[in-house]
């Protein structure tokens, strides 16, 4: 597809379970970002990849959250031992640039995670 | 840390009305400023940006001017249309940062 694709669009899980969210960026985009948007809030930065490496993971809230991008394209956000407070929309964005100042971010529609 | 404050919504206007959505920020150094828009059922899209003081960003009839003296980046449009109904987010990225800092968003509703 032409845009950023995220799957699943909706995920309902139980507290304590493990969850994976996938992001397929625009072809050729070297930069990839994950954000989290809680109800009534703006998106909150989690992690930024440039190629295969995590250039900045300062936004990850704790060690239950982890993200990978092994081949520099698709990325997976992994959440262990989910908690009800993890319920949010997880947004992925990709870009040609090196950081938001140098390249427009293109966002996917998000994965809505609900932890019961 | 960096922060963005924007007016609470929803903002409801009639078609062809003048629009202002206020945005102020707190940041160290010289941030770049952005407005993003989210139309119903779609992902966030960049609407406009400004990278230094007194720059004006513009797109689709919307404008915003980077005012360093008032730390503001208010979004304006002279005549809104029903198709402008969306959620608008003000955002910034500070020097050396990799992540955007967003405001909470303003839901705009334009009535015919």
Short mmCIF file of N, CA and C in Angstrom, two decimals, chain A:
data_model
loop_
_atom_site.label_atom_id
_atom_site.label_comp_id
_atom_site.label_asym_id
_atom_site.label_seq_id
_atom_site.Cartn_x
_atom_site.Cartn_y
_atom_site.Cartn_z
N UNK A 1 0.81 -1.20 0.00
CA UNK A 1 0.00 0.00 0.00
C UNK A 1 0.84 1.24 0.00
N UNK A 2 0.21 2.38 -0.20
CA UNK A 2 0.93 3.62 -0.34
C UNK A 2 1.27 4.23 1.01
N UNK A 3 0.49 3.93 2.03
CA UNK A 3 0.69 4.59 3.31
C UNK A 3 1.28 3.66 4.35
N UNK A 4 1.37 4.16 5.60
CA UNK A 4 1.83 3.37 6.73
C UNK A 4 0.69 2.44 7.15
N UNK A 5 1.02 1.17 7.26
CA UNK A 5 0.01 0.17 7.61
C UNK A 5 0.28 -0.38 9.00
N UNK A 6 -0.76 -0.43 9.84
CA UNK A 6 -0.61 -0.96 11.18
C UNK A 6 -1.61 -2.08 11.42
N UNK A 7 -1.11 -3.15 12.03
CA UNK A 7 -1.99 -4.26 12.37
C UNK A 7 -1.67 -4.77 13.77
N UNK A 8 -2.68 -5.25 14.50
CA UNK A 8 -4.10 -5.18 14.15
C UNK A 8 -4.64 -3.77 14.36
N UNK A 9 -5.79 -3.50 13.83
CA UNK A 9 -6.39 -2.18 14.05
C UNK A 9 -6.99 -2.11 15.45
N UNK A 10 -7.43 -3.26 15.94
CA UNK A 10 -7.97 -3.35 17.29
C UNK A 10 -7.48 -4.61 17.97
N UNK A 11 -7.10 -4.48 19.22
CA UNK A 11 -6.65 -5.64 19.98
C UNK A 11 -7.21 -5.54 21.40
N UNK A 12 -7.92 -6.57 21.80
CA UNK A 12 -8.41 -6.65 23.18
C UNK A 12 -7.69 -7.80 23.86
N UNK A 13 -7.13 -7.55 25.00
CA UNK A 13 -6.39 -8.58 25.71
C UNK A 13 -6.68 -8.49 27.20
N UNK A 14 -6.21 -9.48 27.92
CA UNK A 14 -6.41 -9.50 29.36
C UNK A 14 -5.14 -9.03 30.07
N UNK A 15 -5.33 -8.46 31.21
CA UNK A 15 -4.21 -8.01 32.04
C UNK A 15 -3.21 -9.15 32.22
N UNK A 16 -1.95 -8.82 32.03
CA UNK A 16 -0.90 -9.81 32.21
C UNK A 16 -0.46 -10.50 30.93
N UNK A 17 -1.21 -10.36 29.87
CA UNK A 17 -0.86 -11.02 28.61
C UNK A 17 0.20 -10.24 27.85
N UNK A 18 0.77 -10.92 26.86
CA UNK A 18 1.79 -10.34 25.97
C UNK A 18 1.12 -9.92 24.66
N UNK A 19 1.55 -8.76 24.14
CA UNK A 19 0.94 -8.21 22.92
C UNK A 19 2.03 -7.76 21.95
N UNK A 20 1.79 -7.97 20.66
CA UNK A 20 2.66 -7.45 19.62
C UNK A 20 1.83 -6.61 18.66
N UNK A 21 2.35 -5.45 18.32
CA UNK A 21 1.71 -4.56 17.36
C UNK A 21 2.70 -4.34 16.22
N UNK A 22 2.18 -4.42 15.00
CA UNK A 22 3.05 -4.36 13.83
C UNK A 22 2.87 -3.07 13.05
N UNK A 23 3.99 -2.58 12.51
CA UNK A 23 3.96 -1.39 11.66
C UNK A 23 4.72 -1.66 10.37
N UNK A 24 4.08 -1.40 9.25
CA UNK A 24 4.69 -1.53 7.93
C UNK A 24 4.82 -0.13 7.35
N UNK A 25 6.04 0.43 7.32
CA UNK A 25 6.18 1.84 6.92
C UNK A 25 6.09 2.01 5.41
N UNK A 26 6.11 3.23 4.96
CA UNK A 26 6.16 3.53 3.54
C UNK A 26 7.51 3.04 3.00
N UNK A 27 7.45 2.38 1.86
CA UNK A 27 8.66 1.81 1.28
C UNK A 27 9.74 2.88 1.07
N UNK A 28 10.95 2.56 1.53
CA UNK A 28 12.05 3.50 1.36
C UNK A 28 12.25 4.46 2.51
N UNK A 29 11.31 4.53 3.42
CA UNK A 29 11.46 5.42 4.57
C UNK A 29 12.41 4.79 5.59
N UNK A 30 13.46 5.54 5.91
CA UNK A 30 14.47 5.00 6.81
C UNK A 30 14.12 5.24 8.28
N UNK A 31 13.36 6.28 8.54
CA UNK A 31 13.01 6.62 9.92
C UNK A 31 11.64 6.05 10.26
N UNK A 32 11.53 5.53 11.48
CA UNK A 32 10.26 4.97 11.95
C UNK A 32 10.07 5.34 13.40
N UNK A 33 8.84 5.75 13.74
CA UNK A 33 8.53 6.23 15.08
C UNK A 33 7.32 5.46 15.63
N UNK A 34 7.32 5.27 16.94
CA UNK A 34 6.13 4.80 17.65
C UNK A 34 5.70 5.88 18.64
N UNK A 35 4.38 6.12 18.66
CA UNK A 35 3.77 7.03 19.61
C UNK A 35 2.60 6.31 20.28
N UNK A 36 2.22 6.81 21.45
CA UNK A 36 1.06 6.27 22.15
C UNK A 36 0.10 7.42 22.44
N UNK A 37 -1.18 7.19 22.15
CA UNK A 37 -2.18 8.24 22.38
C UNK A 37 -3.26 7.70 23.30
N UNK A 38 -3.27 8.22 24.51
CA UNK A 38 -4.32 7.86 25.46
C UNK A 38 -5.53 8.73 25.23
N UNK A 39 -6.67 8.30 25.75
CA UNK A 39 -7.94 8.99 25.51
C UNK A 39 -7.87 10.44 25.98
N UNK A 40 -8.20 11.37 25.09
CA UNK A 40 -8.22 12.78 25.44
C UNK A 40 -6.87 13.45 25.47
N UNK A 41 -5.84 12.74 25.04
CA UNK A 41 -4.48 13.28 25.06
C UNK A 41 -3.91 13.32 23.65
N UNK A 42 -2.85 14.09 23.49
CA UNK A 42 -2.12 14.06 22.24
C UNK A 42 -1.17 12.87 22.21
N UNK A 43 -0.67 12.54 21.04
CA UNK A 43 0.30 11.45 20.94
C UNK A 43 1.54 11.72 21.77
N UNK A 44 2.08 10.64 22.35
CA UNK A 44 3.25 10.72 23.22
C UNK A 44 4.34 9.86 22.59
N UNK A 45 5.52 10.45 22.40
CA UNK A 45 6.64 9.77 21.76
C UNK A 45 7.11 8.57 22.58
N UNK A 46 7.35 7.45 21.89
CA UNK A 46 7.89 6.26 22.54
C UNK A 46 9.32 5.97 22.09
N UNK A 47 9.51 5.79 20.77
CA UNK A 47 10.80 5.33 20.27
C UNK A 47 10.96 5.73 18.81
N UNK A 48 12.22 5.92 18.41
CA UNK A 48 12.57 6.33 17.04
C UNK A 48 13.66 5.40 16.52
N UNK A 49 13.42 4.84 15.34
CA UNK A 49 14.42 4.01 14.65
C UNK A 49 14.95 4.77 13.44
N UNK A 50 16.25 4.65 13.24
CA UNK A 50 16.86 5.10 11.98
C UNK A 50 17.50 3.84 11.41
N UNK A 51 16.89 3.31 10.35
CA UNK A 51 17.33 2.00 9.86
C UNK A 51 16.94 0.90 10.83
N UNK A 52 17.86 0.05 11.16
CA UNK A 52 17.57 -1.07 12.05
C UNK A 52 17.74 -0.74 13.52
N UNK A 53 18.43 0.34 13.80
CA UNK A 53 18.76 0.65 15.19
C UNK A 53 17.81 1.64 15.85
N UNK A 54 17.60 1.44 17.14
CA UNK A 54 16.80 2.39 17.91
C UNK A 54 17.67 3.59 18.25
N UNK A 55 17.44 4.70 17.57
CA UNK A 55 18.26 5.89 17.79
C UNK A 55 17.87 6.62 19.07
N UNK A 56 16.63 6.46 19.49
CA UNK A 56 16.16 7.15 20.69
C UNK A 56 14.99 6.36 21.26
N UNK A 57 15.18 5.73 22.40
CA UNK A 57 14.09 4.99 23.05
C UNK A 57 13.70 5.63 24.38
N UNK A 58 13.97 6.91 24.49
CA UNK A 58 13.76 7.61 25.77
C UNK A 58 12.31 7.70 26.19
N UNK A 59 11.39 7.49 25.24
CA UNK A 59 9.98 7.60 25.57
C UNK A 59 9.32 6.31 26.04
N UNK A 60 10.02 5.21 25.95
CA UNK A 60 9.44 3.95 26.42
C UNK A 60 9.21 4.05 27.92
N UNK A 61 7.99 3.77 28.39
CA UNK A 61 7.66 4.06 29.79
C UNK A 61 8.35 3.15 30.80
N UNK A 62 8.64 1.92 30.43
CA UNK A 62 9.30 0.99 31.36
C UNK A 62 9.79 -0.21 30.57
N UNK A 63 10.41 -1.16 31.26
CA UNK A 63 11.03 -2.28 30.55
C UNK A 63 10.02 -3.33 30.08
N UNK A 64 8.74 -3.10 30.27
CA UNK A 64 7.75 -4.01 29.67
C UNK A 64 7.56 -3.73 28.19
N UNK A 65 8.01 -2.56 27.77
CA UNK A 65 7.84 -2.14 26.38
C UNK A 65 9.17 -2.33 25.64
N UNK A 66 9.06 -2.91 24.43
CA UNK A 66 10.25 -3.13 23.62
C UNK A 66 9.85 -3.07 22.15
N UNK A 67 10.71 -2.57 21.30
CA UNK A 67 10.41 -2.51 19.87
C UNK A 67 11.62 -2.94 19.08
N UNK A 68 11.35 -3.57 17.94
CA UNK A 68 12.41 -4.03 17.05
C UNK A 68 12.11 -3.64 15.62
N UNK A 69 13.17 -3.60 14.83
CA UNK A 69 13.04 -3.32 13.39
C UNK A 69 14.21 -4.03 12.71
N UNK A 70 14.20 -5.34 12.68
CA UNK A 70 15.37 -6.15 12.34
C UNK A 70 15.92 -5.94 10.93
N UNK A 71 15.08 -5.59 9.98
CA UNK A 71 15.56 -5.44 8.61
C UNK A 71 15.42 -4.01 8.11
N UNK A 72 15.15 -3.11 9.02
CA UNK A 72 15.06 -1.71 8.64
C UNK A 72 13.79 -1.34 7.93
N UNK A 73 12.79 -2.22 7.99
CA UNK A 73 11.51 -1.89 7.36
C UNK A 73 10.40 -2.07 8.39
N UNK A 74 9.78 -3.25 8.42
CA UNK A 74 8.70 -3.52 9.38
C UNK A 74 9.23 -3.43 10.81
N UNK A 75 8.38 -2.88 11.68
CA UNK A 75 8.71 -2.80 13.09
C UNK A 75 7.61 -3.45 13.92
N UNK A 76 8.01 -4.01 15.05
CA UNK A 76 7.05 -4.60 15.98
C UNK A 76 7.25 -3.98 17.36
N UNK A 77 6.16 -3.51 17.93
CA UNK A 77 6.16 -3.01 19.31
C UNK A 77 5.64 -4.15 20.19
N UNK A 78 6.41 -4.48 21.21
CA UNK A 78 6.08 -5.62 22.06
C UNK A 78 5.81 -5.12 23.47
N UNK A 79 4.71 -5.57 24.05
CA UNK A 79 4.36 -5.17 25.40
C UNK A 79 4.16 -6.44 26.22
N UNK A 80 4.96 -6.56 27.28
CA UNK A 80 4.86 -7.73 28.15
C UNK A 80 4.00 -7.40 29.36
N UNK A 81 3.37 -8.44 29.92
CA UNK A 81 2.61 -8.30 31.18
C UNK A 81 1.74 -7.04 31.14
N UNK A 82 0.87 -7.00 30.16
CA UNK A 82 0.07 -5.79 29.95
C UNK A 82 -0.71 -5.40 31.20
N UNK A 83 -0.88 -4.10 31.35
CA UNK A 83 -1.65 -3.52 32.45
C UNK A 83 -2.78 -2.68 31.86
N UNK A 84 -3.81 -2.43 32.68
CA UNK A 84 -4.97 -1.68 32.17
C UNK A 84 -4.53 -0.29 31.70
N UNK A 85 -3.52 0.28 32.33
CA UNK A 85 -3.03 1.60 31.95
C UNK A 85 -2.34 1.63 30.59
N UNK A 86 -2.07 0.45 30.02
CA UNK A 86 -1.48 0.40 28.68
C UNK A 86 -2.53 0.61 27.59
N UNK A 87 -3.79 0.62 27.95
CA UNK A 87 -4.87 0.82 26.97
C UNK A 87 -4.71 2.19 26.32
N UNK A 88 -4.62 2.19 25.00
CA UNK A 88 -4.37 3.42 24.24
C UNK A 88 -4.39 3.06 22.76
N UNK A 89 -4.25 4.10 21.93
CA UNK A 89 -4.01 3.89 20.50
C UNK A 89 -2.51 4.04 20.26
N UNK A 90 -1.91 3.04 19.67
CA UNK A 90 -0.48 3.06 19.38
C UNK A 90 -0.30 3.43 17.92
N UNK A 91 0.39 4.55 17.71
CA UNK A 91 0.57 5.11 16.38
C UNK A 91 1.99 4.85 15.88
N UNK A 92 2.09 4.55 14.61
CA UNK A 92 3.38 4.41 13.97
C UNK A 92 3.49 5.47 12.88
N UNK A 93 4.68 6.00 12.68
CA UNK A 93 4.92 6.97 11.63
C UNK A 93 6.25 6.66 10.96
N UNK A 94 6.37 7.02 9.70
CA UNK A 94 7.65 6.86 9.01
C UNK A 94 8.01 8.13 8.26
N UNK A 95 9.28 8.23 7.91
CA UNK A 95 9.78 9.46 7.30
C UNK A 95 11.04 9.17 6.50
N UNK A 96 11.30 10.04 5.53
CA UNK A 96 12.56 9.93 4.77
C UNK A 96 13.72 10.57 5.53
N UNK A 97 13.42 11.44 6.48
CA UNK A 97 14.47 12.26 7.07
C UNK A 97 15.15 11.64 8.27
N UNK A 98 15.89 12.49 8.97
CA UNK A 98 16.57 12.10 10.20
C UNK A 98 16.00 12.95 11.32
N UNK A 99 14.85 12.57 11.82
CA UNK A 99 14.19 13.34 12.85
C UNK A 99 13.11 14.21 12.26
N UNK A 100 12.16 14.65 13.09
CA UNK A 100 11.00 15.40 12.60
C UNK A 100 11.34 16.72 11.93
N UNK A 101 12.50 17.30 12.23
CA UNK A 101 12.83 18.58 11.61
C UNK A 101 13.20 18.43 10.15
N UNK A 102 13.67 17.26 9.76
CA UNK A 102 14.23 17.11 8.42
C UNK A 102 13.33 16.33 7.48
N UNK A 103 12.27 15.74 7.98
CA UNK A 103 11.41 14.98 7.09
C UNK A 103 10.01 14.89 7.63
N UNK A 104 9.03 15.04 6.76
CA UNK A 104 7.64 14.95 7.18
C UNK A 104 7.33 13.55 7.67
N UNK A 105 6.64 13.47 8.80
CA UNK A 105 6.19 12.18 9.33
C UNK A 105 4.86 11.81 8.71
N UNK A 106 4.73 10.57 8.27
CA UNK A 106 3.49 10.02 7.75
C UNK A 106 3.00 8.98 8.75
N UNK A 107 1.80 9.21 9.28
CA UNK A 107 1.26 8.36 10.33
C UNK A 107 0.32 7.30 9.78
N UNK A 108 0.33 6.14 10.44
CA UNK A 108 -0.70 5.15 10.22
C UNK A 108 -1.95 5.49 11.01
N UNK A 109 -2.99 4.65 10.85
CA UNK A 109 -4.24 4.91 11.54
C UNK A 109 -4.23 4.41 12.98
N UNK A 110 -3.22 3.66 13.33
CA UNK A 110 -3.07 3.26 14.72
C UNK A 110 -3.62 1.88 15.02
N UNK A 111 -3.14 1.32 16.12
CA UNK A 111 -3.66 0.07 16.68
C UNK A 111 -4.26 0.41 18.04
N UNK A 112 -5.56 0.14 18.18
CA UNK A 112 -6.22 0.44 19.46
C UNK A 112 -6.08 -0.78 20.36
N UNK A 113 -5.40 -0.61 21.48
CA UNK A 113 -5.20 -1.69 22.44
C UNK A 113 -6.09 -1.46 23.65
N UNK A 114 -6.85 -2.48 24.00
CA UNK A 114 -7.68 -2.45 25.21
C UNK A 114 -7.27 -3.59 26.10
N UNK A 115 -6.88 -3.26 27.32
CA UNK A 115 -6.47 -4.28 28.30
C UNK A 115 -7.56 -4.37 29.36
N UNK A 116 -8.17 -5.54 29.43
CA UNK A 116 -9.29 -5.73 30.38
C UNK A 116 -8.79 -6.16 31.76
#
